Coordinates of C-alpha atoms in Angstrom, one line a residue:
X1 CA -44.4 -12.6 -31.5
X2 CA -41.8 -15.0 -32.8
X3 CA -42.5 -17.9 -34.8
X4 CA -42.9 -20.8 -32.4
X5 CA -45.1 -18.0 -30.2
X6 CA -47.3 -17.6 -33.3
X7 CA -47.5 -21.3 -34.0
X8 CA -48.5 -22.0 -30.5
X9 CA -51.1 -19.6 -30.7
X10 CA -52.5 -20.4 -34.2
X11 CA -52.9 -24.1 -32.8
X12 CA -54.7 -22.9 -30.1
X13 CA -57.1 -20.9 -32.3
X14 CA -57.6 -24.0 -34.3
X15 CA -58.6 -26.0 -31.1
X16 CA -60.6 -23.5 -29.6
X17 CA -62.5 -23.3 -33.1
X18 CA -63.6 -26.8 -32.4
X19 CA -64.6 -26.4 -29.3
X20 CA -66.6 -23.0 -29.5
X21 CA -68.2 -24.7 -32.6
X22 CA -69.3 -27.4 -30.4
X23 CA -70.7 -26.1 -27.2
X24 CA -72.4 -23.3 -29.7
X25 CA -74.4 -26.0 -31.4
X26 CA -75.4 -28.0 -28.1
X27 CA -77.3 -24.2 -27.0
X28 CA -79.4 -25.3 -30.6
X29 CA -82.5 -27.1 -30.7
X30 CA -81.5 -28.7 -26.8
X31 CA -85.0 -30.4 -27.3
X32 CA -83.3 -32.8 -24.9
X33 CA -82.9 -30.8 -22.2
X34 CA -85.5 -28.8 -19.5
X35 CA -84.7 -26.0 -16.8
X36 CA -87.3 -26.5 -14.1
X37 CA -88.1 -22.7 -12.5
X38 CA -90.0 -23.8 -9.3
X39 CA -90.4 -20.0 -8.2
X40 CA -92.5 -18.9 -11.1
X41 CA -93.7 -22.4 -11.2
X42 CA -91.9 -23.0 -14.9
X43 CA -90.8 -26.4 -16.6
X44 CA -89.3 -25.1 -19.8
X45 CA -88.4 -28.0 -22.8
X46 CA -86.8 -25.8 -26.0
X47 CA -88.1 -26.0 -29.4
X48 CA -86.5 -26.8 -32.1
X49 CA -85.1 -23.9 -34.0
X50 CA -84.4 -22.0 -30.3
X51 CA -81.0 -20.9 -29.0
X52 CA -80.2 -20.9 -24.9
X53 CA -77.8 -17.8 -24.1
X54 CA -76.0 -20.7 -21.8
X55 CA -77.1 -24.4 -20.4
X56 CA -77.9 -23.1 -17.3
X57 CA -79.5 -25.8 -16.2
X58 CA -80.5 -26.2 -12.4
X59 CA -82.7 -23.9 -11.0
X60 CA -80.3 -22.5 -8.5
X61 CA -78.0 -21.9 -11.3
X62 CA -77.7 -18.0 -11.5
X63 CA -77.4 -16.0 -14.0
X64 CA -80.4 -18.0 -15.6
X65 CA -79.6 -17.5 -18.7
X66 CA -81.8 -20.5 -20.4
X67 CA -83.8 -17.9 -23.0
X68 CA -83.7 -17.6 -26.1
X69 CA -82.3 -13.9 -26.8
X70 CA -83.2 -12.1 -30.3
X71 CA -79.2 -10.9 -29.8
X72 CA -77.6 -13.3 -28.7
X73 CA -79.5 -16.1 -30.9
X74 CA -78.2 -13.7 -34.0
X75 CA -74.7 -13.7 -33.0
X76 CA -74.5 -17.7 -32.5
X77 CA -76.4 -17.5 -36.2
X78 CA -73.7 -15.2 -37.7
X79 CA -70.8 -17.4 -36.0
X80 CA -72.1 -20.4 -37.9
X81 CA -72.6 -18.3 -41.0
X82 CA -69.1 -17.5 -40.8
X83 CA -67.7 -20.8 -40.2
X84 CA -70.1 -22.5 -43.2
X85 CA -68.1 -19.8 -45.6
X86 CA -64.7 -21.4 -44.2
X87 CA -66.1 -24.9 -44.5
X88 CA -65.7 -25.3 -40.9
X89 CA -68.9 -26.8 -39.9
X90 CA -67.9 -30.4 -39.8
X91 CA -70.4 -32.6 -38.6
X92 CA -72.8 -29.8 -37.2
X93 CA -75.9 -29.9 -38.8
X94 CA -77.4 -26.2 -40.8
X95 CA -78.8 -24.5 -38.0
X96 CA -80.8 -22.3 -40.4
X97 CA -83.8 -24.0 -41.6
X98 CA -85.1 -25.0 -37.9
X99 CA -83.8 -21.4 -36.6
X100 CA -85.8 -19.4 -39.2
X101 CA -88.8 -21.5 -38.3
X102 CA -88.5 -20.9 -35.3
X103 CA -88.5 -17.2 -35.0
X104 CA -91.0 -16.9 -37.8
X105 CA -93.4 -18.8 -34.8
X106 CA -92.1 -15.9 -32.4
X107 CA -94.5 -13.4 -34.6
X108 CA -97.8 -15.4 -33.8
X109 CA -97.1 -14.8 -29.7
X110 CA -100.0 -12.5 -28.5
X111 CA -100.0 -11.3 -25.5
X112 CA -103.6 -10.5 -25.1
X113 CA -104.9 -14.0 -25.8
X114 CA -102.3 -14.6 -22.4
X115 CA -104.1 -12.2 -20.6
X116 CA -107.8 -13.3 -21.7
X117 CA -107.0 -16.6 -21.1
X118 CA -105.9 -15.9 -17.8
X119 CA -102.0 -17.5 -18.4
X120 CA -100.4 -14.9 -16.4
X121 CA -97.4 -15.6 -14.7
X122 CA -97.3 -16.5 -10.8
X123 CA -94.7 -16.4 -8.2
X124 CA -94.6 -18.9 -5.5
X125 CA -92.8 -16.3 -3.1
X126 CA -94.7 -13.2 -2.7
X127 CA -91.4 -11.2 -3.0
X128 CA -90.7 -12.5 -6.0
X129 CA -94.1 -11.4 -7.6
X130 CA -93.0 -8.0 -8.3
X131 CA -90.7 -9.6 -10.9
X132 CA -94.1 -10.9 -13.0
X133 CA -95.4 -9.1 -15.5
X134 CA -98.6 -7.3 -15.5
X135 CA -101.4 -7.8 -17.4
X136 CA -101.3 -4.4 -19.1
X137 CA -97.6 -5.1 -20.4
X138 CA -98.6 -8.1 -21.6
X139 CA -101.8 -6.7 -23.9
X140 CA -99.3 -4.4 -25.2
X141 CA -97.6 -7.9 -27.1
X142 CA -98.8 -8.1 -30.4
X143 CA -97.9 -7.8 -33.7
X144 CA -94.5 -6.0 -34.8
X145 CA -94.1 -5.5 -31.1
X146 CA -93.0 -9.5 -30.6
X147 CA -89.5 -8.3 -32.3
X148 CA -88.9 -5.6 -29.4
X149 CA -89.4 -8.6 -26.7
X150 CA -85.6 -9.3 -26.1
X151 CA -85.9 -12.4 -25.4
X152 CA -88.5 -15.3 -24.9
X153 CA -88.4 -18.8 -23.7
X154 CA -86.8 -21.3 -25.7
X155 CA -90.3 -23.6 -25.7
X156 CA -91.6 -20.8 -28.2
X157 CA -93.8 -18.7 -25.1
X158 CA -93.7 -15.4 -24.1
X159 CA -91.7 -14.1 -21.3
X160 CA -93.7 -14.3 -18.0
X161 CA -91.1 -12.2 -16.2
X162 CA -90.5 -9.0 -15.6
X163 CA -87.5 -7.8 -18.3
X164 CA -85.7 -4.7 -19.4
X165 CA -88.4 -4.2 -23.1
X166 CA -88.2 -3.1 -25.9
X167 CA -85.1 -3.8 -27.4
X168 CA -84.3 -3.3 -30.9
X169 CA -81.1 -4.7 -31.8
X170 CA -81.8 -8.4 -31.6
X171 CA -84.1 -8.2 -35.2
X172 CA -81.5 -5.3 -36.3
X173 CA -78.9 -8.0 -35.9
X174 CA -80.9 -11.0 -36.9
X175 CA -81.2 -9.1 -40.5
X176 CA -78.0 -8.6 -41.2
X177 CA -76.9 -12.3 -40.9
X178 CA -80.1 -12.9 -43.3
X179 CA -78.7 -10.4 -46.0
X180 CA -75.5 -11.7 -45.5
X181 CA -77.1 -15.3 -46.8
X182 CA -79.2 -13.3 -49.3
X183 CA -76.2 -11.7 -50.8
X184 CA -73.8 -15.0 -50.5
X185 CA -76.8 -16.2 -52.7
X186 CA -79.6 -17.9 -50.0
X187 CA -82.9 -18.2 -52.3
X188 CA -84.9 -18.9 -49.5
X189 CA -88.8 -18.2 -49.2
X190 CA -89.0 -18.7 -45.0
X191 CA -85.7 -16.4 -44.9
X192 CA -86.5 -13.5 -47.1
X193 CA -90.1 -13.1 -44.8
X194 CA -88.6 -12.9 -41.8
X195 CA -85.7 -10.5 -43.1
X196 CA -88.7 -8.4 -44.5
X197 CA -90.2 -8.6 -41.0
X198 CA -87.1 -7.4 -39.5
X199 CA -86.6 -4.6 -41.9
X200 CA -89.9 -3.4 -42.0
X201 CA -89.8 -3.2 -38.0
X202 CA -86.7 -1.4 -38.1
X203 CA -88.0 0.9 -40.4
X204 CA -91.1 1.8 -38.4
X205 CA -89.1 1.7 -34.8
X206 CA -85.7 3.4 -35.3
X207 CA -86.6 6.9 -34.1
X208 CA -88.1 5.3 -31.0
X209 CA -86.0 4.3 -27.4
X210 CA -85.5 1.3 -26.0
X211 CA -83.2 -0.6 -23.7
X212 CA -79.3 -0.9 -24.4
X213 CA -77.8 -4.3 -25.0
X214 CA -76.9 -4.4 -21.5
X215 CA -80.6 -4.2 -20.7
X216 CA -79.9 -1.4 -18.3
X217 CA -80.7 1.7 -19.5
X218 CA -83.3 3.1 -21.6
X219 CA -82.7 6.0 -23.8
X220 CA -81.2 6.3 -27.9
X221 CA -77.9 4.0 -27.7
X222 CA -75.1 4.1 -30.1
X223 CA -75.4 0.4 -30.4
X224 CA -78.6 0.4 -31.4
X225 CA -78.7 2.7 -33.8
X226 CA -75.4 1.4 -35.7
X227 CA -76.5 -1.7 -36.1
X228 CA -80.1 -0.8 -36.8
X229 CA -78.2 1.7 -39.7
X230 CA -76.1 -1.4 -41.0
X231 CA -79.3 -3.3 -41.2
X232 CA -81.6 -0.6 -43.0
X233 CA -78.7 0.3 -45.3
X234 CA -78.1 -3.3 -46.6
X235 CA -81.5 -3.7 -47.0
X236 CA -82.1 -0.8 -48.9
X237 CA -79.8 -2.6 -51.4
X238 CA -81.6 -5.9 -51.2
X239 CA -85.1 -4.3 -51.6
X240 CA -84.1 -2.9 -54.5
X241 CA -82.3 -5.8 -56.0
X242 CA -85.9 -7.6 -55.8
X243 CA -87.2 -4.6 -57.7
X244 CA -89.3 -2.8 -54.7
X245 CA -87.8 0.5 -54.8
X246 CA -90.3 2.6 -53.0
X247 CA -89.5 0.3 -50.0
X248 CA -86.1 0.8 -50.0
X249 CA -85.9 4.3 -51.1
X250 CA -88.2 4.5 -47.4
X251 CA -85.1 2.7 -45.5
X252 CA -82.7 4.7 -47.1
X253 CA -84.3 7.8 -45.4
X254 CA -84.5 6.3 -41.9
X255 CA -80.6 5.5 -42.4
X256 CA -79.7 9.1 -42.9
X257 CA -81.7 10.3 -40.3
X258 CA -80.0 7.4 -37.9
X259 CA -76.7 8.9 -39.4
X260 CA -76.9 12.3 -38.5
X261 CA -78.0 10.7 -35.0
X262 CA -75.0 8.8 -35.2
X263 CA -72.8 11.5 -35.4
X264 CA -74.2 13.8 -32.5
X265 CA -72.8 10.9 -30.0
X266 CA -68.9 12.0 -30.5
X267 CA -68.0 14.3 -28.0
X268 CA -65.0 16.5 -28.7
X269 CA -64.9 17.2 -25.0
X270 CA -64.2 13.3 -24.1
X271 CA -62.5 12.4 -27.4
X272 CA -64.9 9.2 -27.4
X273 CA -68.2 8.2 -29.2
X274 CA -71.1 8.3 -26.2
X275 CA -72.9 5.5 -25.9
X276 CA -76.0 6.8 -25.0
X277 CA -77.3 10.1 -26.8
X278 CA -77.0 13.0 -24.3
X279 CA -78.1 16.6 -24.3
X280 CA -75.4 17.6 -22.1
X281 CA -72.2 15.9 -21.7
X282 CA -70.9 12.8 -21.0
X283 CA -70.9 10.6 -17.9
X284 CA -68.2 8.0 -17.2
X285 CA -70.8 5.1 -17.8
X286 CA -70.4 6.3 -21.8
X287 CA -67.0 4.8 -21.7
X288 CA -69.0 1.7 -23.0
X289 CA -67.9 -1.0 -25.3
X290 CA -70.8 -1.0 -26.5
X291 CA -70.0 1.0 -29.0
X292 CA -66.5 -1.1 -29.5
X293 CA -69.0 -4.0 -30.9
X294 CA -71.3 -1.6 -32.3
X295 CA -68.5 -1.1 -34.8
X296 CA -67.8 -4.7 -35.6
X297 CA -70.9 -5.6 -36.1
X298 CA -72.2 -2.9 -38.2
X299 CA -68.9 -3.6 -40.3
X300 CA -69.0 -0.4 -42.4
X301 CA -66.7 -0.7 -44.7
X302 CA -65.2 2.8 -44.6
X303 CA -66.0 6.5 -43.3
X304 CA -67.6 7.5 -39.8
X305 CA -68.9 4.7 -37.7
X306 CA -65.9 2.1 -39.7
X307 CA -62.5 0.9 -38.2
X308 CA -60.7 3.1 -40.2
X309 CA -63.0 6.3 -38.7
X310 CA -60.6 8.2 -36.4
X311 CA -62.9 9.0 -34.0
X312 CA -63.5 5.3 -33.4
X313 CA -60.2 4.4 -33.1
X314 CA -60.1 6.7 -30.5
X315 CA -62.6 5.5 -29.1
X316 CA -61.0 1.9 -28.5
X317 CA -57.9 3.5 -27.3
X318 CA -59.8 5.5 -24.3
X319 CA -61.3 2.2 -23.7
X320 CA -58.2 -0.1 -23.5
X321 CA -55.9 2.1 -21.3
X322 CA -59.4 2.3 -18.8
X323 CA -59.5 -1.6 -18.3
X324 CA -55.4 -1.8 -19.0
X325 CA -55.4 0.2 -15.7
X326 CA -59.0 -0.5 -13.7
X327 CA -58.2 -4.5 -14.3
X328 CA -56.0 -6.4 -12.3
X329 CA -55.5 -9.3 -14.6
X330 CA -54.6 -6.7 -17.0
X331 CA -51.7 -5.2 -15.2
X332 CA -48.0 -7.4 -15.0
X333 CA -49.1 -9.8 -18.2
X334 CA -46.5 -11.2 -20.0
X335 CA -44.7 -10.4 -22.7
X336 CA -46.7 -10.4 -26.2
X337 CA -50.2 -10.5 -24.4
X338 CA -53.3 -7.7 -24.5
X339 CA -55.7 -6.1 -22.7
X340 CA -58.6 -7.8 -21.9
X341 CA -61.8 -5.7 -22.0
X342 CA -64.8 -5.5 -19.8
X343 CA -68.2 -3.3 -20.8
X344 CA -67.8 0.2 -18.8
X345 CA -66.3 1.6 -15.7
X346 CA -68.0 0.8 -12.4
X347 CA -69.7 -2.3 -14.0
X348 CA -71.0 -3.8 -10.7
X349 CA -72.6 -7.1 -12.4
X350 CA -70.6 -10.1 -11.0
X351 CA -68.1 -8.4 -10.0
X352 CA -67.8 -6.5 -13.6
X353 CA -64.8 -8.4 -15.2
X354 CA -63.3 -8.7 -18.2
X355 CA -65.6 -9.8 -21.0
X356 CA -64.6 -12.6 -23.8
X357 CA -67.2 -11.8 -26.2
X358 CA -66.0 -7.8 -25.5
X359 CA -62.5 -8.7 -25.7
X360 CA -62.6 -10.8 -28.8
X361 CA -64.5 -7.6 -30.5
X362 CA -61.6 -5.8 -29.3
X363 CA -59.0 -8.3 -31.2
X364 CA -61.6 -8.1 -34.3
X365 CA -61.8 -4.6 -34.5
X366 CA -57.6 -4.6 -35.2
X367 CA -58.0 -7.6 -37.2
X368 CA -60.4 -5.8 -39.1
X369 CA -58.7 -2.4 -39.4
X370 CA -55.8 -4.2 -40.7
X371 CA -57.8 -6.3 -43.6
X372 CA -58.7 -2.8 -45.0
X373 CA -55.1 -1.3 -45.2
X374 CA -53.9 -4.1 -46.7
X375 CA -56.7 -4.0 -49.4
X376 CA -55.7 -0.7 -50.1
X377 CA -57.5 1.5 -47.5
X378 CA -56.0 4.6 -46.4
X379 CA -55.4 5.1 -42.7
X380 CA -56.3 8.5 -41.6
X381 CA -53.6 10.4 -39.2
X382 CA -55.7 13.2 -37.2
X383 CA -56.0 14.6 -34.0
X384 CA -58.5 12.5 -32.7
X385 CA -56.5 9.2 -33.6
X386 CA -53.3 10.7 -32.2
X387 CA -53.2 8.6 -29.0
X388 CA -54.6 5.4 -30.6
X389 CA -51.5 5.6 -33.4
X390 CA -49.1 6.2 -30.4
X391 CA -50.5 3.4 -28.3
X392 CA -50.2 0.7 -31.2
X393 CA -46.5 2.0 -32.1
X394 CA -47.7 3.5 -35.5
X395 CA -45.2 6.2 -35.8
X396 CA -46.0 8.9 -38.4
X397 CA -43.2 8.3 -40.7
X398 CA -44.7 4.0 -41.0
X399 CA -46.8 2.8 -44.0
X400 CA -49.9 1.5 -44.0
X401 CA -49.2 -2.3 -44.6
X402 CA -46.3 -2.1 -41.9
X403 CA -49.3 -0.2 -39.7
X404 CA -51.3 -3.3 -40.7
X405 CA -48.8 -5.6 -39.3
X406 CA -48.7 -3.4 -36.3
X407 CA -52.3 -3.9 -35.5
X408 CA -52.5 -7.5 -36.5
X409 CA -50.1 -7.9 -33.9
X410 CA -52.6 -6.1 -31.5
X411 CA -55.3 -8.4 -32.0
X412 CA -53.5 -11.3 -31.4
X413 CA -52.1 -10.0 -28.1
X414 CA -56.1 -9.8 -27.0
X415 CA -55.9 -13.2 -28.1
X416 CA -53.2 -14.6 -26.5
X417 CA -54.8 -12.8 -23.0
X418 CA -57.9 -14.3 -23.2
X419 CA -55.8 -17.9 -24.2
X420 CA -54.4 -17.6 -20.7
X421 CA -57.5 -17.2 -18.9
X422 CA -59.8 -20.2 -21.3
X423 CA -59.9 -23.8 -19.5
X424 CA -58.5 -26.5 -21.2
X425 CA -61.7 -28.0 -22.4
X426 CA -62.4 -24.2 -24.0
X427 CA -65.6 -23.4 -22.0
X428 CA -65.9 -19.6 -22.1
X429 CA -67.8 -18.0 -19.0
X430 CA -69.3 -14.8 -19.6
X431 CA -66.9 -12.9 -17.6
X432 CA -63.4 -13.7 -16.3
X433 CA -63.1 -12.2 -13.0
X434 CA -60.7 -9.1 -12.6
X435 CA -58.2 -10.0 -10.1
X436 CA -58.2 -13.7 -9.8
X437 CA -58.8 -14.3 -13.7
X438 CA -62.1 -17.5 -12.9
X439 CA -64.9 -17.7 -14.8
X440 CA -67.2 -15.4 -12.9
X441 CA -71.1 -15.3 -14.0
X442 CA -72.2 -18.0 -16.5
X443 CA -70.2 -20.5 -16.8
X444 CA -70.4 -21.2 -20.9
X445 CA -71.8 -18.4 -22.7
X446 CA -72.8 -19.5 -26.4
X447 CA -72.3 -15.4 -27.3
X448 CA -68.7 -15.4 -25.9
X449 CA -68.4 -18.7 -28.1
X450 CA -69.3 -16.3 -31.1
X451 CA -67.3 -13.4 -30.7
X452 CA -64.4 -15.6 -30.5
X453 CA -65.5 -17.2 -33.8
X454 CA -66.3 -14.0 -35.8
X455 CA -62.4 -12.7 -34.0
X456 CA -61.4 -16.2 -35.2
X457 CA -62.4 -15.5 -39.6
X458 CA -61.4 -11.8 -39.2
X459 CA -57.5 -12.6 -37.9
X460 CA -57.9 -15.5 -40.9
X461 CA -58.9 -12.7 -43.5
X462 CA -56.5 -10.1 -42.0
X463 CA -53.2 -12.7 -42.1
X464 CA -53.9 -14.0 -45.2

């Protein structure tokens, strides 16, 4: 990329950072706004403190995506953690205080006082009334078990409809953007109980399945358990910085055991990390990015499970030359740009496109790798990373920083890609559809919004 290329694209950046920051904050607090649900007979107002996925607003809009997730809510938190540390907040106001309030509320929801009260959900269509939930799934609400609900309305209620529960990552995610306050300093009472909450939960549910982020399948997910690791593993240190030791010595224990889980999901066979744990072999549904922002999120500094982990490298590879080929937008780009990612192969949901908030984890993940060689990291050349060294034109006799430069280069192809397919008022759909490169399922997606921000600080850190 030549210099007037890289200007070009670093203006961009700068301009889409404005607006991602933007339509981000208008999915917080939207007391203003209410989605009307006319078949389960819904009028739902959000809370203060509550995060939409996306403004889907009208009731035919479909996806409806107007819940607050415990995922998706934590990403949008850890965008605007990232861009208080660069001072690029502007005029948004600290999500934090109303957020944490918020999702400390979530722990009070009780399912059985639904269910004796007789608040059950209803369907005005009879087809439509297998999608409510039952009575004995809700009595099952209670307690730690809130934190395995996925998501919840953004008013602050339960979740009348039928959903793909428990999952696990939302509080394993929500805790690491609380220790990364913690450790940045953040004294705050409200804060440090729910990141105890979160922790504890962990703790207790780790060794237990759940749904995948997709909310498809249920099972032990790579996903999962990396970021549930991350999560337990930083706590550990936090817990023992405030002097309770037997607490975190008990964290530190679930961690290994997640480790050793961890581990069992390469498969020498495939040359990829599974993304579900299987007793025999892999399938092609496996090929999952999943475990591409599994990675990025965890951000392990170094060793299995890192960017600079062979076998994870490896992994990205075998995923970009699947959607480099399987993608049609992907295939006659021009000259300097990436490949756009989707989640896995055969993705049938809308049309199973290429992802923003994938791709931008894509673009992070070399952003990332690069940050470490250039802080002195050593980049590993094995057998597993052969094809992933080859692909990003790392030939064996290059150094490290120029390998750096290499892969910094990388990322900002992804970025350049998903530049061509962003509208000029820098909505970001959930998907961008694979042959004629629309926005395809919802339209403005506040998690796309924070991939592209957390992509956004890790080129920063990797350039300068």
């Amino acid at each position: 990329m030549n210099d007037v290329a890289a200007r070009d694209l670093q203006n961009w950046l700068d301009g889409q950072l404005v607006q991602s920051r933007r339509r981000m904050a208008a999915c917080v607090s939207a007391t203003h706004l209410t989605r009307a649900r006319p078949d389960f007979f819904q009028t739902i107002t959000p809370a203060r403190g509550s995060i939409v996925a996306a403004l889907t607003l009208g009731p035919n809009e479909r996806p409806d995506y107007f819940f607050h997730w415990l995922r998706d809510s934590a990403l949008v938190m850890a965008a605007f953690e990232v861009m208080r540390r660069m001072n690029a907040l502007g005029d948004t106001p600290d999500p934090f205080p109303d957020f944490v309030r918020f999702s400390l509320g979530l722990n009070d929801l009780d399912g059985r006082a639904l269910v004796r009260a007789g608040k059950l959900g209803r369907a005005r269509d009879p087809e439509l009334a297998k999608y409510v939930r039952r009575a004995e799934e809700l009595e099952q609400v209670y307690g730690d078990r809130v934190r395995g609900e996925a998501r919840v309305n953004a008013d602050g209620t339960l979740d009348a409809i039928f959903w793909a529960r428990p999952q696990s990552d939302g509080p394993a995610l929500r805790a690491m953007v609380l220790l990364a306050r913690a450790l940045d300093g953040v004294d705050n009472a409200a804060e440090s109980e729910l990141l105890a909450g979160d922790l504890d939960y962990l703790a207790r549910r780790a060794a237990e399945p759940c749904y995948d982020l997709w909310e498809e399948r249920f099972g032990h997910h790579y996903h999962t358990r990396l970021v549930t690791l991350a999560a337990l593993e930083g706590g550990a240190n936090w817990r023992a910085g405030r002097r309770e030791h037997v607490v975190a010595e008990s964290y530190l224990r679930v961690a290994a055991d997640l480790r050793r889980e961890l581990d069992g999901h390469w498969s020498e066979e495939d040359g990829f990390y599974l993304a579900a744990a299987k007793a025999h072999g892999a399938s092609p549904r496996d090929l999952d990015t999943a475990v591409l922002l599994a990675i990025g999120q965890a951000r392990l500094r170094s060793g299995p499970h890192s960017v600079l982990d062979p076998r994870a490298q490896a992994t990205l590879a075998q995923q970009e030359a699947y959607f480099e080929e399987e993608l049609p937008i992907n295939q006659g780009r021009p000259t300097g740009q990436g490949v756009l990612f989707g989640r896995f192969p055969d993705d049938g949901y809308y049309g199973g496109g290429a992802f923003p908030f994938t791709s931008c984890s894509a673009a992070s993940f070399y952003f990332r790798l690069a940050l470490a060689l250039r802080g002195g990291a050593y980049l590993a050349r094995r057998p597993e990373n052969e094809i992933f060294l080859k692909r990003c034109g790392v030939a064996p006799e290059i150094s490290d920083r120029d390998a750096a430069a290499k892969f910094i280069a990388r990322g900002n192809g992804i970025l350049a890609a998903l530049r061509r397919f962003t509208p000029q008022d820098g909505a970001m759909a959930e998907q961008i559809d694979k042959t004629t490169g629309a926005p395809a399922s919802a339209p403005d997606l506040a998690m796309s919004h924070a991939a592209f921000v957390l992509a956004y600080n890790a080129r920063r850190l990797a350039m300068e």
